[in-house]
mmCIF file of C-alpha atoms in Angstrom:
data_model
loop_
_atom_site.group_PDB
_atom_site.id
_atom_site.type_symbol
_atom_site.label_atom_id
_atom_site.label_comp_id
_atom_site.label_asym_id
_atom_site.label_seq_id
_atom_site.Cartn_x
_atom_site.Cartn_y
_atom_site.Cartn_z
ATOM 1 C CA MET A 1 -0.417 0.079 0.034
ATOM 2 C CA ILE A 2 1.411 3.945 -0.629
ATOM 3 C CA THR A 3 1.422 6.098 1.883
ATOM 4 C CA ILE A 4 3.165 9.191 2.491
ATOM 5 C CA ASP A 5 4.888 7.537 5.435
ATOM 6 C CA ASN A 6 5.832 4.514 3.337
ATOM 7 C CA LEU A 7 7.517 7.163 0.428
ATOM 8 C CA ARG A 8 9.143 8.569 3.098
ATOM 9 C CA GLU A 9 11.074 5.268 4.230
ATOM 10 C CA TYR A 10 11.389 4.985 0.142
ATOM 11 C CA GLY A 11 13.215 7.778 0.312
ATOM 12 C CA ALA A 12 11.034 9.710 -1.711
ATOM 13 C CA ASP A 13 10.897 13.407 -1.224
ATOM 14 C CA VAL A 14 7.532 13.437 -0.176
ATOM 15 C CA ASN A 15 7.685 17.209 0.763
ATOM 16 C CA GLU A 16 8.440 18.867 -2.433
ATOM 17 C CA GLY A 17 5.852 15.725 -4.468
ATOM 18 C CA VAL A 18 3.207 17.123 -2.664
ATOM 19 C CA LYS A 19 3.997 20.498 -2.996
ATOM 20 C CA ARG A 20 4.082 20.143 -6.435
ATOM 21 C CA CYS A 21 0.568 18.519 -6.150
ATOM 22 C CA LEU A 22 -1.054 21.521 -5.041
ATOM 23 C CA ASP A 23 -0.627 20.357 -1.334
ATOM 24 C CA ASP A 24 -2.357 17.010 -2.362
ATOM 25 C CA GLU A 25 -1.730 14.134 -0.863
ATOM 26 C CA GLY A 26 -3.992 12.425 -2.196
ATOM 27 C CA PHE A 27 -2.979 13.172 -5.650
ATOM 28 C CA TYR A 28 0.360 12.667 -5.181
ATOM 29 C CA ILE A 29 -0.602 9.202 -4.069
ATOM 30 C CA ASP A 30 -2.690 8.859 -7.146
ATOM 31 C CA LEU A 31 0.761 10.339 -9.124
ATOM 32 C CA VAL A 32 2.895 7.587 -7.190
ATOM 33 C CA LYS A 33 0.243 4.855 -8.144
ATOM 34 C CA SER A 34 0.388 5.627 -11.770
ATOM 35 C CA VAL A 35 3.772 5.379 -12.798
ATOM 36 C CA ILE A 36 3.474 1.762 -11.006
ATOM 37 C CA PRO A 37 2.563 -0.391 -14.323
ATOM 38 C CA ASP A 38 5.093 1.777 -16.100
ATOM 39 C CA GLU A 39 8.085 -1.084 -17.300
ATOM 40 C CA ARG A 40 9.964 0.988 -19.417
ATOM 41 C CA ILE A 41 13.700 0.262 -17.672
ATOM 42 C CA PRO A 42 13.795 -3.720 -19.257
ATOM 43 C CA GLU A 43 13.057 -1.433 -22.849
ATOM 44 C CA LEU A 44 15.811 0.538 -21.515
ATOM 45 C CA GLU A 45 18.033 -2.093 -21.001
ATOM 46 C CA LYS A 46 17.646 -3.372 -24.616
ATOM 47 C CA HIS A 47 18.480 -0.418 -25.977
ATOM 48 C CA ILE A 48 21.520 0.164 -23.967
ATOM 49 C CA ALA A 49 22.483 -3.552 -25.163
ATOM 50 C CA ALA A 50 22.282 -2.840 -28.646
ATOM 51 C CA LYS A 51 23.866 -0.025 -28.170
ATOM 52 C CA ASP A 52 21.306 2.051 -29.607
ATOM 53 C CA PHE A 53 21.869 5.540 -27.618
ATOM 54 C CA ASP A 54 19.687 7.585 -29.419
ATOM 55 C CA LYS A 55 16.160 5.598 -28.791
ATOM 56 C CA ALA A 56 18.171 4.401 -25.452
ATOM 57 C CA PHE A 57 18.311 8.223 -24.473
ATOM 58 C CA GLU A 58 14.531 8.736 -25.098
ATOM 59 C CA VAL A 59 13.115 6.242 -22.487
ATOM 60 C CA ALA A 60 15.624 7.305 -20.093
ATOM 61 C CA HIS A 61 14.636 11.165 -20.920
ATOM 62 C CA ALA A 62 10.630 10.284 -20.234
ATOM 63 C CA LEU A 63 11.673 7.786 -17.027
ATOM 64 C CA LYS A 64 13.766 11.170 -15.618
ATOM 65 C CA GLY A 65 10.989 13.411 -16.000
ATOM 66 C CA MET A 66 8.070 11.119 -14.781
ATOM 67 C CA TYR A 67 10.045 10.209 -11.790
ATOM 68 C CA GLY A 68 11.718 13.217 -10.993
ATOM 69 C CA ASN A 69 7.818 15.055 -11.409
ATOM 70 C CA ILE A 70 7.208 13.201 -8.512
ATOM 71 C CA SER A 71 10.142 13.356 -6.423
ATOM 72 C CA LEU A 72 10.728 9.437 -6.205
ATOM 73 C CA THR A 73 14.615 10.805 -5.873
ATOM 74 C CA PRO A 74 15.893 7.047 -5.332
ATOM 75 C CA ILE A 75 14.515 5.422 -8.719
ATOM 76 C CA TYR A 76 15.262 8.911 -10.304
ATOM 77 C CA GLN A 77 19.058 9.044 -9.359
ATOM 78 C CA PRO A 78 20.082 5.993 -11.199
ATOM 79 C CA ILE A 79 17.936 6.830 -14.520
ATOM 80 C CA CYS A 80 19.724 10.121 -13.980
ATOM 81 C CA GLN A 81 22.866 9.062 -13.954
ATOM 82 C CA ILE A 82 21.927 7.190 -17.225
ATOM 83 C CA THR A 83 20.203 9.999 -18.831
ATOM 84 C CA GLU A 84 23.118 12.127 -18.690
ATOM 85 C CA LEU A 85 25.071 9.288 -20.474
ATOM 86 C CA LEU A 86 23.195 8.677 -23.225
ATOM 87 C CA ARG A 87 22.397 12.149 -23.832
ATOM 88 C CA GLU A 88 26.910 12.432 -24.520
ATOM 89 C CA LYS A 89 26.027 8.642 -26.155
ATOM 90 C CA LYS A 90 28.491 6.708 -23.365
ATOM 91 C CA ASP A 91 29.583 3.374 -24.115
ATOM 92 C CA VAL A 92 30.572 2.879 -21.299
ATOM 93 C CA ASP A 93 28.818 0.009 -18.834
ATOM 94 C CA TYR A 94 25.541 0.811 -17.529
ATOM 95 C CA SER A 95 24.927 -2.515 -16.012
ATOM 96 C CA GLY A 96 25.558 -1.286 -12.416
ATOM 97 C CA TYR A 97 22.995 1.626 -12.904
ATOM 98 C CA LEU A 98 20.498 -0.381 -14.264
ATOM 99 C CA ALA A 99 20.516 -2.822 -11.310
ATOM 100 C CA LYS A 100 20.079 0.271 -8.665
ATOM 101 C CA ALA A 101 17.303 1.686 -11.061
ATOM 102 C CA LYS A 102 15.171 -2.357 -11.067
ATOM 103 C CA ALA A 103 15.822 -2.510 -7.655
ATOM 104 C CA GLU A 104 14.380 0.534 -6.653
ATOM 105 C CA LYS A 105 11.727 0.227 -9.134
ATOM 106 C CA LYS A 106 11.129 -3.698 -7.657
ATOM 107 C CA ARG A 107 11.174 -1.621 -4.164
ATOM 108 C CA LEU A 108 8.079 0.897 -4.947
ATOM 109 C CA ASP A 109 6.485 -2.101 -6.535
ATOM 110 C CA ASP A 110 6.561 -4.041 -3.256
ATOM 111 C CA LEU A 111 5.643 -1.000 -1.476
ATOM 112 C CA TYR A 112 2.716 -0.593 -4.338
ATOM 113 C CA THR A 113 1.890 -4.064 -3.796
ATOM 114 C CA ALA A 114 2.896 -4.609 0.014
ATOM 115 C CA ARG A 115 -0.284 -5.069 2.400
ATOM 116 C CA LYS A 116 -2.861 -4.156 -0.773
#
């Protein structure tokens, strides 16, 4: 179950997220719930593996905006790092960043499914 308290425990900048939602906690929770079904991280991983940095950048940039706008800091940070590397089309080892992003996505998913 997604709550303000467990989002804080997750590491989200809840104060900033709620502020962006005109101080409406319910609206903020609804926005967070709306990103749970998103499954673009595997798509990002596929494009990086194929060294299609243009498509990977498009996906990463969209994810960065989505997670950043609702202040989901733990998943936003590795996605942000990936986005900036892809912006420069750097052919580096992305596996650590992707592993962190996938782990944080799983933690977020687990918040949603816990005690639902």
